[in-house]
mmCIF file of C-alpha atoms in Angstrom:
data_model
loop_
_atom_site.group_PDB
_atom_site.id
_atom_site.type_symbol
_atom_site.label_atom_id
_atom_site.label_comp_id
_atom_site.label_asym_id
_atom_site.label_seq_id
_atom_site.Cartn_x
_atom_site.Cartn_y
_atom_site.Cartn_z
ATOM 1 C CA MET K 633 -14.694 -47.299 -7.945
ATOM 2 C CA PRO K 634 -11.808 -44.353 -7.425
ATOM 3 C CA THR K 635 -9.766 -44.739 -4.750
ATOM 4 C CA GLN K 636 -7.887 -42.522 -2.481
ATOM 5 C CA SER K 637 -5.116 -43.775 -0.772
ATOM 6 C CA HIS K 638 -4.639 -42.799 3.093
ATOM 7 C CA LYS K 639 -2.384 -44.127 5.661
ATOM 8 C CA PRO K 640 -3.747 -45.792 8.707
ATOM 9 C CA PRO K 641 -3.243 -44.145 12.167
ATOM 10 C CA ARG K 642 0.038 -45.069 13.350
ATOM 11 C CA PRO K 643 0.070 -47.772 15.965
ATOM 12 C CA ILE K 644 -0.198 -46.576 19.508
ATOM 13 C CA ALA K 645 3.098 -46.228 21.565
ATOM 14 C CA GLN K 646 3.233 -48.611 24.359
ATOM 15 C CA ARG K 647 4.508 -45.900 26.954
ATOM 16 C CA GLY K 648 2.546 -46.531 30.011
ATOM 17 C CA SER K 649 2.781 -43.464 32.321
ATOM 18 C CA SER K 650 6.328 -42.491 31.414
ATOM 19 C CA LEU K 651 4.887 -39.611 28.559
ATOM 20 C CA ALA K 652 3.096 -37.806 31.473
ATOM 21 C CA GLY K 653 6.525 -38.330 33.847
ATOM 22 C CA LYS K 654 8.702 -37.125 31.348
ATOM 23 C CA ALA K 655 6.209 -33.874 30.684
ATOM 24 C CA TYR K 656 6.427 -33.409 34.458
ATOM 25 C CA TRP K 657 10.013 -33.074 34.899
ATOM 26 C CA ALA K 658 10.615 -31.119 31.568
ATOM 27 C CA MET K 659 7.834 -28.697 32.940
ATOM 28 C CA VAL K 660 10.082 -28.374 36.645
ATOM 29 C CA GLN K 661 13.175 -27.694 34.521
ATOM 30 C CA ARG K 662 11.618 -25.057 32.375
ATOM 31 C CA VAL K 663 10.137 -23.566 36.011
ATOM 32 C CA ALA K 664 13.605 -23.559 37.687
ATOM 33 C CA LEU K 665 15.088 -21.782 34.642
ATOM 34 C CA THR K 666 12.257 -19.283 34.666
ATOM 35 C CA ALA K 667 12.189 -18.600 38.567
ATOM 36 C CA ALA K 668 16.090 -18.096 38.112
ATOM 37 C CA CYS K 669 15.837 -15.585 35.629
ATOM 38 C CA ILE K 670 12.760 -13.930 37.706
ATOM 39 C CA ASP K 671 15.293 -13.984 40.838
ATOM 40 C CA LEU K 672 17.944 -12.391 38.772
ATOM 41 C CA GLY K 673 15.809 -9.301 37.606
ATOM 42 C CA TYR K 674 14.751 -9.177 41.519
ATOM 43 C CA ILE K 675 18.490 -8.653 42.372
ATOM 44 C CA GLY K 676 18.288 -5.209 40.237
ATOM 45 C CA LEU K 677 15.090 -4.518 41.758
ATOM 46 C CA PHE K 678 16.096 -5.134 45.368
ATOM 47 C CA LEU K 679 19.418 -3.143 44.757
ATOM 48 C CA TRP K 680 17.372 -0.200 43.593
ATOM 49 C CA LEU K 681 15.004 -0.193 46.599
ATOM 50 C CA GLY K 682 17.706 -0.346 49.037
ATOM 51 C CA SER K 683 17.647 -4.246 50.169
ATOM 52 C CA VAL K 684 20.748 -5.718 49.984
ATOM 53 C CA PRO K 685 19.855 -8.399 52.287
ATOM 54 C CA LEU K 686 16.962 -9.397 49.600
ATOM 55 C CA ALA K 687 19.502 -8.937 46.700
ATOM 56 C CA LEU K 688 21.852 -11.632 48.329
ATOM 57 C CA VAL K 689 18.884 -13.729 49.164
ATOM 58 C CA ASN K 690 18.078 -13.885 45.336
ATOM 59 C CA LEU K 691 21.258 -14.447 44.344
ATOM 60 C CA GLY K 692 21.434 -17.740 46.518
ATOM 61 C CA SER K 693 18.166 -18.289 44.713
ATOM 62 C CA ILE K 694 19.662 -18.270 41.464
ATOM 63 C CA ALA K 695 22.050 -20.985 42.649
ATOM 64 C CA LEU K 696 19.478 -23.147 44.065
ATOM 65 C CA TYR K 697 17.587 -23.165 41.162
ATOM 66 C CA LEU K 698 20.098 -23.555 38.829
ATOM 67 C CA GLY K 699 21.296 -26.628 40.822
ATOM 68 C CA ALA K 700 17.940 -28.064 40.904
ATOM 69 C CA TYR K 701 17.915 -27.764 37.030
ATOM 70 C CA ALA K 702 21.458 -29.654 36.147
ATOM 71 C CA LEU K 703 20.087 -32.479 39.081
ATOM 72 C CA ILE K 704 17.008 -33.071 36.885
ATOM 73 C CA GLN K 705 18.964 -32.842 33.976
ATOM 74 C CA ARG K 706 20.924 -35.519 35.095
ATOM 75 C CA ARG K 707 18.033 -37.498 36.205
ATOM 76 C CA ARG K 708 18.489 -37.137 39.841
ATOM 77 C CA ASN K 709 14.938 -35.959 40.044
ATOM 78 C CA VAL K 710 14.229 -36.066 43.993
ATOM 79 C CA PRO K 711 17.645 -33.911 44.806
ATOM 80 C CA GLY K 712 16.610 -31.450 42.142
ATOM 81 C CA LEU K 713 12.880 -31.092 43.635
ATOM 82 C CA VAL K 714 14.215 -31.056 47.098
ATOM 83 C CA LEU K 715 16.324 -27.693 46.030
ATOM 84 C CA ILE K 716 13.395 -26.156 44.598
ATOM 85 C CA TRP K 717 11.430 -26.806 47.544
ATOM 86 C CA ALA K 718 14.191 -25.447 50.124
ATOM 87 C CA GLU K 719 14.309 -22.386 47.633
ATOM 88 C CA VAL K 720 10.672 -21.750 47.976
ATOM 89 C CA ILE K 721 10.224 -22.122 51.245
ATOM 90 C CA GLY K 722 13.492 -20.315 52.496
ATOM 91 C CA HIS K 723 12.733 -17.540 50.491
ATOM 92 C CA SER K 724 9.256 -16.886 51.109
ATOM 93 C CA ALA K 725 10.317 -16.865 54.787
ATOM 94 C CA LEU K 726 13.244 -14.205 54.433
ATOM 95 C CA GLY K 727 11.334 -12.086 52.147
ATOM 96 C CA SER K 728 8.285 -12.041 54.566
ATOM 97 C CA LEU K 729 10.652 -11.432 57.708
ATOM 98 C CA LEU K 730 12.746 -9.111 56.140
ATOM 99 C CA ILE K 731 10.147 -6.634 54.631
ATOM 100 C CA GLY K 732 6.897 -7.759 55.963
ATOM 101 C CA TRP K 733 4.160 -9.966 55.037
ATOM 102 C CA ASP K 734 2.036 -7.824 52.963
ATOM 103 C CA SER K 735 4.984 -7.899 50.300
ATOM 104 C CA GLY K 736 3.130 -10.893 48.904
ATOM 105 C CA PHE K 737 6.522 -13.621 49.132
ATOM 106 C CA HIS K 738 4.103 -16.189 50.434
ATOM 107 C CA TYR K 739 2.025 -16.267 47.285
ATOM 108 C CA TYR K 740 4.373 -18.902 46.114
ATOM 109 C CA LEU K 741 3.842 -21.274 49.178
ATOM 110 C CA LEU K 742 0.140 -21.377 47.665
ATOM 111 C CA LEU K 743 1.258 -22.620 44.033
ATOM 112 C CA PHE K 744 2.694 -25.657 45.716
ATOM 113 C CA VAL K 745 -0.934 -26.647 47.089
ATOM 114 C CA PRO K 746 -2.326 -28.251 43.581
ATOM 115 C CA ALA K 747 1.005 -29.676 42.737
ATOM 116 C CA ILE K 748 1.372 -31.628 45.983
ATOM 117 C CA VAL K 749 -2.363 -33.016 45.502
ATOM 118 C CA ILE K 750 -1.726 -34.201 41.734
ATOM 119 C CA ALA K 751 1.873 -35.396 42.118
ATOM 120 C CA ASN K 752 1.171 -37.473 45.369
ATOM 121 C CA ALA K 753 -1.356 -40.224 46.184
ATOM 122 C CA GLY K 754 -3.966 -39.576 48.379
ATOM 123 C CA ARG K 755 -2.898 -40.790 51.738
ATOM 124 C CA TYR K 756 0.518 -38.640 51.226
ATOM 125 C CA ALA K 757 -0.960 -35.765 49.487
ATOM 126 C CA ALA K 758 -3.131 -34.884 52.916
ATOM 127 C CA PRO K 759 -0.636 -34.807 55.235
ATOM 128 C CA ILE K 760 1.766 -32.893 53.109
ATOM 129 C CA VAL K 761 -0.656 -29.983 52.164
ATOM 130 C CA LEU K 762 -1.517 -29.877 56.312
ATOM 131 C CA ALA K 763 2.141 -29.333 56.750
ATOM 132 C CA LEU K 764 2.687 -26.552 54.209
ATOM 133 C CA LEU K 765 -0.683 -24.855 55.644
ATOM 134 C CA SER K 766 0.982 -25.015 59.447
ATOM 135 C CA TYR K 767 4.229 -23.470 58.052
ATOM 136 C CA TYR K 768 2.302 -20.755 56.300
ATOM 137 C CA ILE K 769 0.169 -19.894 59.400
ATOM 138 C CA GLY K 770 3.154 -20.156 61.493
ATOM 139 C CA LEU K 771 5.410 -17.725 59.216
ATOM 140 C CA ARG K 772 2.131 -14.885 59.112
ATOM 141 C CA VAL K 773 2.194 -15.339 63.182
ATOM 142 C CA LEU K 774 5.886 -14.636 63.149
ATOM 143 C CA CYS K 775 5.711 -12.057 60.843
ATOM 144 C CA ASP K 776 2.740 -10.085 62.801
ATOM 145 C CA TYR K 777 4.673 -10.504 65.933
ATOM 146 C CA ILE K 778 8.095 -9.331 64.977
ATOM 147 C CA GLY K 779 7.511 -7.074 62.038
ATOM 148 C CA PRO K 780 9.454 -6.109 59.227
ATOM 149 C CA LEU K 781 13.270 -6.433 59.774
ATOM 150 C CA ASP K 782 14.392 -4.366 57.075
ATOM 151 C CA PRO K 783 11.579 -2.453 55.748
ATOM 152 C CA LEU K 784 11.623 -0.882 52.476
ATOM 153 C CA PRO K 785 11.301 2.744 52.040
ATOM 154 C CA GLY K 786 8.345 4.859 50.502
ATOM 155 C CA ASN K 787 5.797 2.544 48.121
ATOM 156 C CA GLY K 788 8.297 -0.269 48.106
ATOM 157 C CA MET K 789 6.642 -2.954 49.570
ATOM 158 C CA GLN K 790 3.470 -2.138 47.625
ATOM 159 C CA LEU K 791 5.471 -2.159 44.538
ATOM 160 C CA VAL K 792 7.039 -5.735 45.328
ATOM 161 C CA ASN K 793 3.504 -6.782 46.545
ATOM 162 C CA TRP K 794 2.043 -5.728 42.591
ATOM 163 C CA ILE K 795 4.841 -7.692 41.258
ATOM 164 C CA HIS K 796 4.371 -11.044 43.177
ATOM 165 C CA ILE K 797 0.588 -10.772 42.374
ATOM 166 C CA CYS K 798 1.288 -10.567 38.392
ATOM 167 C CA ILE K 799 4.083 -13.464 38.648
ATOM 168 C CA ALA K 800 1.743 -15.652 40.944
ATOM 169 C CA PHE K 801 -1.112 -15.172 38.379
ATOM 170 C CA ALA K 802 0.823 -16.056 35.639
ATOM 171 C CA LEU K 803 2.851 -18.993 37.110
ATOM 172 C CA SER K 804 -0.963 -20.251 37.929
ATOM 173 C CA ALA K 805 -1.729 -19.805 34.570
ATOM 174 C CA ALA K 806 1.140 -21.828 33.100
ATOM 175 C CA LEU K 807 0.640 -24.482 35.838
ATOM 176 C CA ALA K 808 -3.218 -24.917 34.892
ATOM 177 C CA ALA K 809 -2.019 -25.144 31.146
ATOM 178 C CA PHE K 810 0.289 -27.950 31.940
ATOM 179 C CA TYR K 811 -2.282 -30.156 33.822
ATOM 180 C CA ARG K 812 -5.002 -29.541 31.099
ATOM 181 C CA ARG K 813 -2.491 -30.330 28.227
ATOM 182 C CA THR K 814 -1.297 -33.249 30.319
ATOM 183 C CA ILE K 815 -5.498 -34.554 30.632
ATOM 184 C CA LEU K 816 -5.997 -34.158 27.016
ATOM 185 C CA ILE K 817 -3.307 -36.047 25.978
ATOM 186 C CA ALA K 818 -4.320 -38.914 28.702
ATOM 187 C CA GLU K 819 -7.970 -38.494 27.060
ATOM 188 C CA ARG K 820 -6.443 -39.230 23.519
ATOM 189 C CA ARG K 821 -4.749 -42.410 24.522
ATOM 190 C CA LEU K 822 -7.440 -43.546 26.248
ATOM 191 C CA LEU K 823 -9.694 -43.076 23.388
ATOM 192 C CA ARG K 824 -7.318 -44.624 20.831
ATOM 193 C CA LEU K 825 -6.954 -47.498 23.440
ATOM 194 C CA ALA K 826 -10.699 -47.769 23.284
ATOM 195 C CA THR K 827 -11.425 -47.520 19.600
ATOM 196 C CA LEU K 828 -8.029 -48.897 17.889
ATOM 197 C CA ASP K 829 -5.926 -52.159 17.766
ATOM 198 C CA GLY K 830 -2.669 -51.349 19.601
ATOM 199 C CA LEU K 831 -0.402 -53.399 16.726
ATOM 200 C CA THR K 832 -1.920 -52.102 13.538
ATOM 201 C CA GLY K 833 -3.709 -48.623 14.255
ATOM 202 C CA LEU K 834 -7.087 -50.072 12.395
ATOM 203 C CA PHE K 835 -10.302 -49.828 14.182
ATOM 204 C CA ASN K 836 -10.882 -52.521 16.601
ATOM 205 C CA ARG K 837 -13.981 -55.072 16.455
ATOM 206 C CA SER K 838 -16.152 -53.038 19.164
ATOM 207 C CA HIS K 839 -15.641 -49.478 17.503
ATOM 208 C CA PHE K 840 -15.705 -51.150 13.680
ATOM 209 C CA GLN K 841 -19.039 -52.171 14.667
ATOM 210 C CA GLU K 842 -20.692 -48.689 16.146
ATOM 211 C CA GLN K 843 -19.222 -46.781 13.192
ATOM 212 C CA ALA K 844 -20.529 -49.666 10.638
ATOM 213 C CA SER K 845 -23.750 -49.203 12.370
ATOM 214 C CA THR K 846 -23.926 -45.417 11.476
ATOM 215 C CA ALA K 847 -22.504 -45.747 8.035
ATOM 216 C CA LEU K 848 -25.219 -48.348 7.329
ATOM 217 C CA ASP K 849 -28.119 -46.437 8.584
ATOM 218 C CA LYS K 850 -26.915 -43.750 6.101
ATOM 219 C CA CYS K 851 -26.728 -45.691 3.266
ATOM 220 C CA ALA K 852 -29.878 -47.583 3.963
ATOM 221 C CA ARG K 853 -31.857 -44.400 3.718
ATOM 222 C CA GLN K 854 -30.267 -43.320 0.664
ATOM 223 C CA GLY K 855 -30.651 -46.882 -1.089
ATOM 224 C CA SER K 856 -27.042 -47.237 -1.718
ATOM 225 C CA PRO K 857 -25.225 -50.324 -1.887
ATOM 226 C CA VAL K 858 -22.726 -51.638 0.742
ATOM 227 C CA ALA K 859 -20.038 -54.254 0.450
ATOM 228 C CA LEU K 860 -18.300 -56.127 2.886
ATOM 229 C CA TRP K 861 -15.161 -58.237 2.730
ATOM 230 C CA LEU K 862 -13.057 -60.328 5.149
ATOM 231 C CA CYS K 863 -9.876 -61.636 4.453
ATOM 232 C CA ASP K 864 -6.983 -63.031 6.449
ATOM 233 C CA VAL K 865 -2.930 -63.840 5.745
ATOM 234 C CA ASP K 866 -2.478 -67.123 4.276
ATOM 235 C CA HIS K 867 -0.741 -69.556 6.447
ATOM 236 C CA PHE K 868 0.107 -67.157 9.385
ATOM 237 C CA LYS K 869 0.707 -69.933 11.775
ATOM 238 C CA ARG K 870 3.529 -70.944 9.815
ATOM 239 C CA VAL K 871 4.976 -67.334 9.265
ATOM 240 C CA ASN K 872 4.904 -67.314 13.229
ATOM 241 C CA ASP K 873 6.194 -70.669 13.927
ATOM 242 C CA THR K 874 8.995 -70.459 11.077
ATOM 243 C CA HIS K 875 10.364 -66.664 11.827
ATOM 244 C CA GLY K 876 8.785 -65.716 15.169
ATOM 245 C CA HIS K 877 6.124 -63.601 16.729
ATOM 246 C CA ALA K 878 7.561 -60.415 16.056
ATOM 247 C CA VAL K 879 8.272 -61.136 12.223
ATOM 248 C CA GLY K 880 4.490 -62.142 12.585
ATOM 249 C CA ASP K 881 3.579 -58.657 13.874
ATOM 250 C CA LYS K 882 5.655 -56.687 11.157
ATOM 251 C CA VAL K 883 3.416 -58.844 8.386
ATOM 252 C CA LEU K 884 0.492 -57.771 10.246
ATOM 253 C CA GLN K 885 1.407 -54.107 10.240
ATOM 254 C CA ALA K 886 2.631 -54.386 6.624
ATOM 255 C CA VAL K 887 -0.550 -55.747 5.305
ATOM 256 C CA ALA K 888 -2.592 -53.380 7.481
ATOM 257 C CA ARG K 889 -0.607 -50.217 5.772
ATOM 258 C CA THR K 890 -1.299 -51.770 2.258
ATOM 259 C CA MET K 891 -4.728 -52.204 2.563
ATOM 260 C CA ALA K 892 -5.577 -48.729 4.303
ATOM 261 C CA GLU K 893 -4.071 -47.470 1.071
ATOM 262 C CA HIS K 894 -6.120 -48.885 -1.420
ATOM 263 C CA LEU K 895 -9.321 -48.010 0.586
ATOM 264 C CA ARG K 896 -11.208 -44.570 0.719
ATOM 265 C CA GLU K 897 -11.406 -41.817 3.642
ATOM 266 C CA ASP K 898 -15.015 -43.137 4.055
ATOM 267 C CA ASP K 899 -14.133 -47.061 4.066
ATOM 268 C CA LEU K 900 -13.965 -48.880 7.273
ATOM 269 C CA LEU K 901 -11.078 -51.088 8.182
ATOM 270 C CA ALA K 902 -10.480 -53.383 11.090
ATOM 271 C CA ARG K 903 -8.475 -55.815 12.704
ATOM 272 C CA TRP K 904 -11.110 -58.621 13.505
ATOM 273 C CA GLY K 905 -9.250 -60.964 15.308
ATOM 274 C CA GLY K 906 -5.828 -62.633 15.100
ATOM 275 C CA GLU K 907 -4.565 -62.345 10.866
ATOM 276 C CA GLU K 908 -8.319 -61.523 9.865
ATOM 277 C CA PHE K 909 -9.131 -57.977 8.719
ATOM 278 C CA LEU K 910 -12.813 -57.106 7.768
ATOM 279 C CA ALA K 911 -13.435 -54.045 6.187
ATOM 280 C CA LEU K 912 -16.891 -52.050 5.046
ATOM 281 C CA LEU K 913 -17.192 -50.024 1.964
ATOM 282 C CA PRO K 914 -20.283 -47.930 1.450
ATOM 283 C CA TYR K 915 -21.876 -46.742 -2.065
ATOM 284 C CA THR K 916 -19.831 -49.712 -3.375
ATOM 285 C CA ASP K 917 -21.572 -53.006 -5.086
ATOM 286 C CA ALA K 918 -20.223 -56.672 -5.085
ATOM 287 C CA ALA K 919 -18.381 -56.175 -8.502
ATOM 288 C CA THR K 920 -16.315 -53.066 -7.475
ATOM 289 C CA ALA K 921 -15.605 -54.576 -3.854
ATOM 290 C CA ARG K 922 -14.199 -57.416 -5.644
ATOM 291 C CA GLN K 923 -12.143 -55.121 -7.719
ATOM 292 C CA VAL K 924 -10.610 -53.605 -4.830
ATOM 293 C CA ALA K 925 -9.883 -56.715 -2.904
ATOM 294 C CA GLU K 926 -8.270 -57.788 -6.126
ATOM 295 C CA ARG K 927 -6.258 -54.787 -6.138
ATOM 296 C CA ILE K 928 -5.030 -55.311 -2.787
ATOM 297 C CA ARG K 929 -4.386 -59.265 -3.009
ATOM 298 C CA GLN K 930 -2.219 -58.006 -5.780
ATOM 299 C CA ALA K 931 -0.511 -55.398 -3.944
ATOM 300 C CA VAL K 932 0.257 -57.739 -0.880
ATOM 301 C CA GLN K 933 1.386 -60.450 -3.125
ATOM 302 C CA ASP K 934 4.004 -58.210 -5.088
ATOM 303 C CA SER K 935 5.471 -56.602 -1.974
ATOM 304 C CA SER K 936 7.952 -58.231 0.298
ATOM 305 C CA LEU K 937 8.976 -58.060 4.035
ATOM 306 C CA ASP K 938 12.749 -56.997 4.440
ATOM 307 C CA MET K 939 14.160 -59.903 6.650
ATOM 308 C CA GLY K 940 17.676 -58.188 7.181
ATOM 309 C CA LYS K 941 20.912 -58.553 5.328
ATOM 310 C CA ASP K 942 21.062 -62.106 6.503
ATOM 311 C CA GLU K 943 17.702 -63.563 5.384
ATOM 312 C CA GLN K 944 15.846 -63.899 2.545
ATOM 313 C CA SER K 945 12.498 -61.121 2.391
ATOM 314 C CA LEU K 946 9.448 -62.558 3.116
ATOM 315 C CA ARG K 947 6.485 -62.648 1.086
ATOM 316 C CA VAL K 948 2.682 -63.504 2.039
ATOM 317 C CA THR K 949 -0.461 -63.804 0.082
ATOM 318 C CA LEU K 950 -3.904 -62.772 1.335
ATOM 319 C CA SER K 951 -7.453 -64.965 0.805
ATOM 320 C CA PHE K 952 -10.870 -62.723 0.894
ATOM 321 C CA GLY K 953 -14.521 -63.369 1.190
ATOM 322 C CA VAL K 954 -16.772 -60.547 -0.386
ATOM 323 C CA THR K 955 -20.381 -60.209 0.212
ATOM 324 C CA LEU K 956 -23.012 -57.156 0.765
ATOM 325 C CA VAL K 957 -25.056 -55.883 3.460
ATOM 326 C CA GLN K 958 -28.311 -54.678 3.675
ATOM 327 C CA ASP K 959 -28.519 -52.716 6.717
ATOM 328 C CA ALA K 960 -27.253 -52.279 10.279
ATOM 329 C CA GLN K 961 -29.403 -55.474 11.270
ATOM 330 C CA ASP K 962 -27.696 -57.704 8.669
ATOM 331 C CA LEU K 963 -24.394 -56.825 9.926
ATOM 332 C CA LYS K 964 -23.857 -60.189 11.512
ATOM 333 C CA ALA K 965 -25.478 -62.083 8.970
ATOM 334 C CA ALA K 966 -23.104 -60.688 6.314
ATOM 335 C CA THR K 967 -20.195 -61.341 8.258
ATOM 336 C CA ALA K 968 -20.944 -64.840 8.453
ATOM 337 C CA ARG K 969 -21.241 -64.807 4.507
ATOM 338 C CA ALA K 970 -18.064 -62.976 4.223
ATOM 339 C CA ASP K 971 -16.772 -65.704 6.256
ATOM 340 C CA GLN K 972 -17.987 -68.270 4.179
ATOM 341 C CA ALA K 973 -16.562 -66.525 1.018
ATOM 342 C CA LEU K 974 -13.259 -66.586 2.832
ATOM 343 C CA TYR K 975 -13.359 -70.007 3.791
ATOM 344 C CA ALA K 976 -14.125 -70.879 -0.359
ATOM 345 C CA SER K 977 -11.115 -69.128 -1.321
ATOM 346 C CA LYS K 978 -9.254 -71.163 0.997
ATOM 347 C CA ARG K 979 -10.736 -74.340 -0.105
ATOM 348 C CA ALA K 980 -9.577 -72.879 -3.944
ATOM 349 C CA GLY K 981 -6.170 -72.685 -2.945
ATOM 350 C CA ARG K 982 -5.860 -69.398 -1.082
ATOM 351 C CA ASN K 983 -4.354 -66.096 -2.669
ATOM 352 C CA CYS K 984 -7.991 -65.281 -4.450
ATOM 353 C CA VAL K 985 -11.341 -63.431 -3.700
ATOM 354 C CA SER K 986 -14.427 -65.144 -3.489
ATOM 355 C CA VAL K 987 -17.968 -63.707 -3.478
ATOM 356 C CA ASP K 988 -20.930 -64.898 -1.402
ATOM 357 C CA LEU K 989 -24.352 -62.887 -2.057
ATOM 358 C CA GLY K 990 -26.373 -65.226 0.181
#
């Protein structure tokens, strides 16, 4: 049987929730820089429209955003976020009071709502959103009461409103894209946790059984043979006791890589438990399966694990049990036959392949 080399999936990175946190603060930094650039453009716009006060407000906004960026860069995240909040709340108020509510400065307050709900626990989100709503309504009432303090001439306010609408839509789309990407990353991580072994990146037991049932049903319809082999690392407890569990983990990872490199893409390989590995080989008879197992056994025997410059390299061996599977209903019994063949290899002195066809 020709084999195609393929690498196993990489082990799952044990990062907890830090991945989403890093992505969030990286996004906040990008938002701060983007907003500073927008405010730089606003300075020219408002000078052109004749509103020096608003040009000065945007100059102060640039300073706040750059300060927030610098703080987050130094991992002082909370003070940086406070500066961004202060800028948006203050800028929306000053802009609305100076040239009027219809200028659209208040749109930026609405962009905070999804960020508040997603970034805070349920009991904190509602009070913060209500406080923002109160501020929003209060600002609207105040603007209606006192009118524009420094109105723009001609169609200036309408132009500013159009610009704010475009920017608000663009920022909303960017935030939605970020949250969608975060959700997709979380889904992929959950899928890997549900289907793969965290140490070796191979299939876990439950996912192997699901995939094996599908493969066996297909082969049964076609009348094709399916082989199964079970193997484990010889004297693995001795490895752990002598060198420690960290070295034992490296041994399992190295063995998993070697196995995967000698199997085809259609073959199913799983960490069955502890130092045991189970493989299902569709379209494979017992003789060919034994040859594959022998190649893997020899490859593991010939390889060594680097233990560092002060220690000798570590070599391990594998024992195999091979059998055939008739169909999905026979999988459990076939696994038991492979286990019996594996014990026959152990009794024969280990580092060998035995076959049990039932």
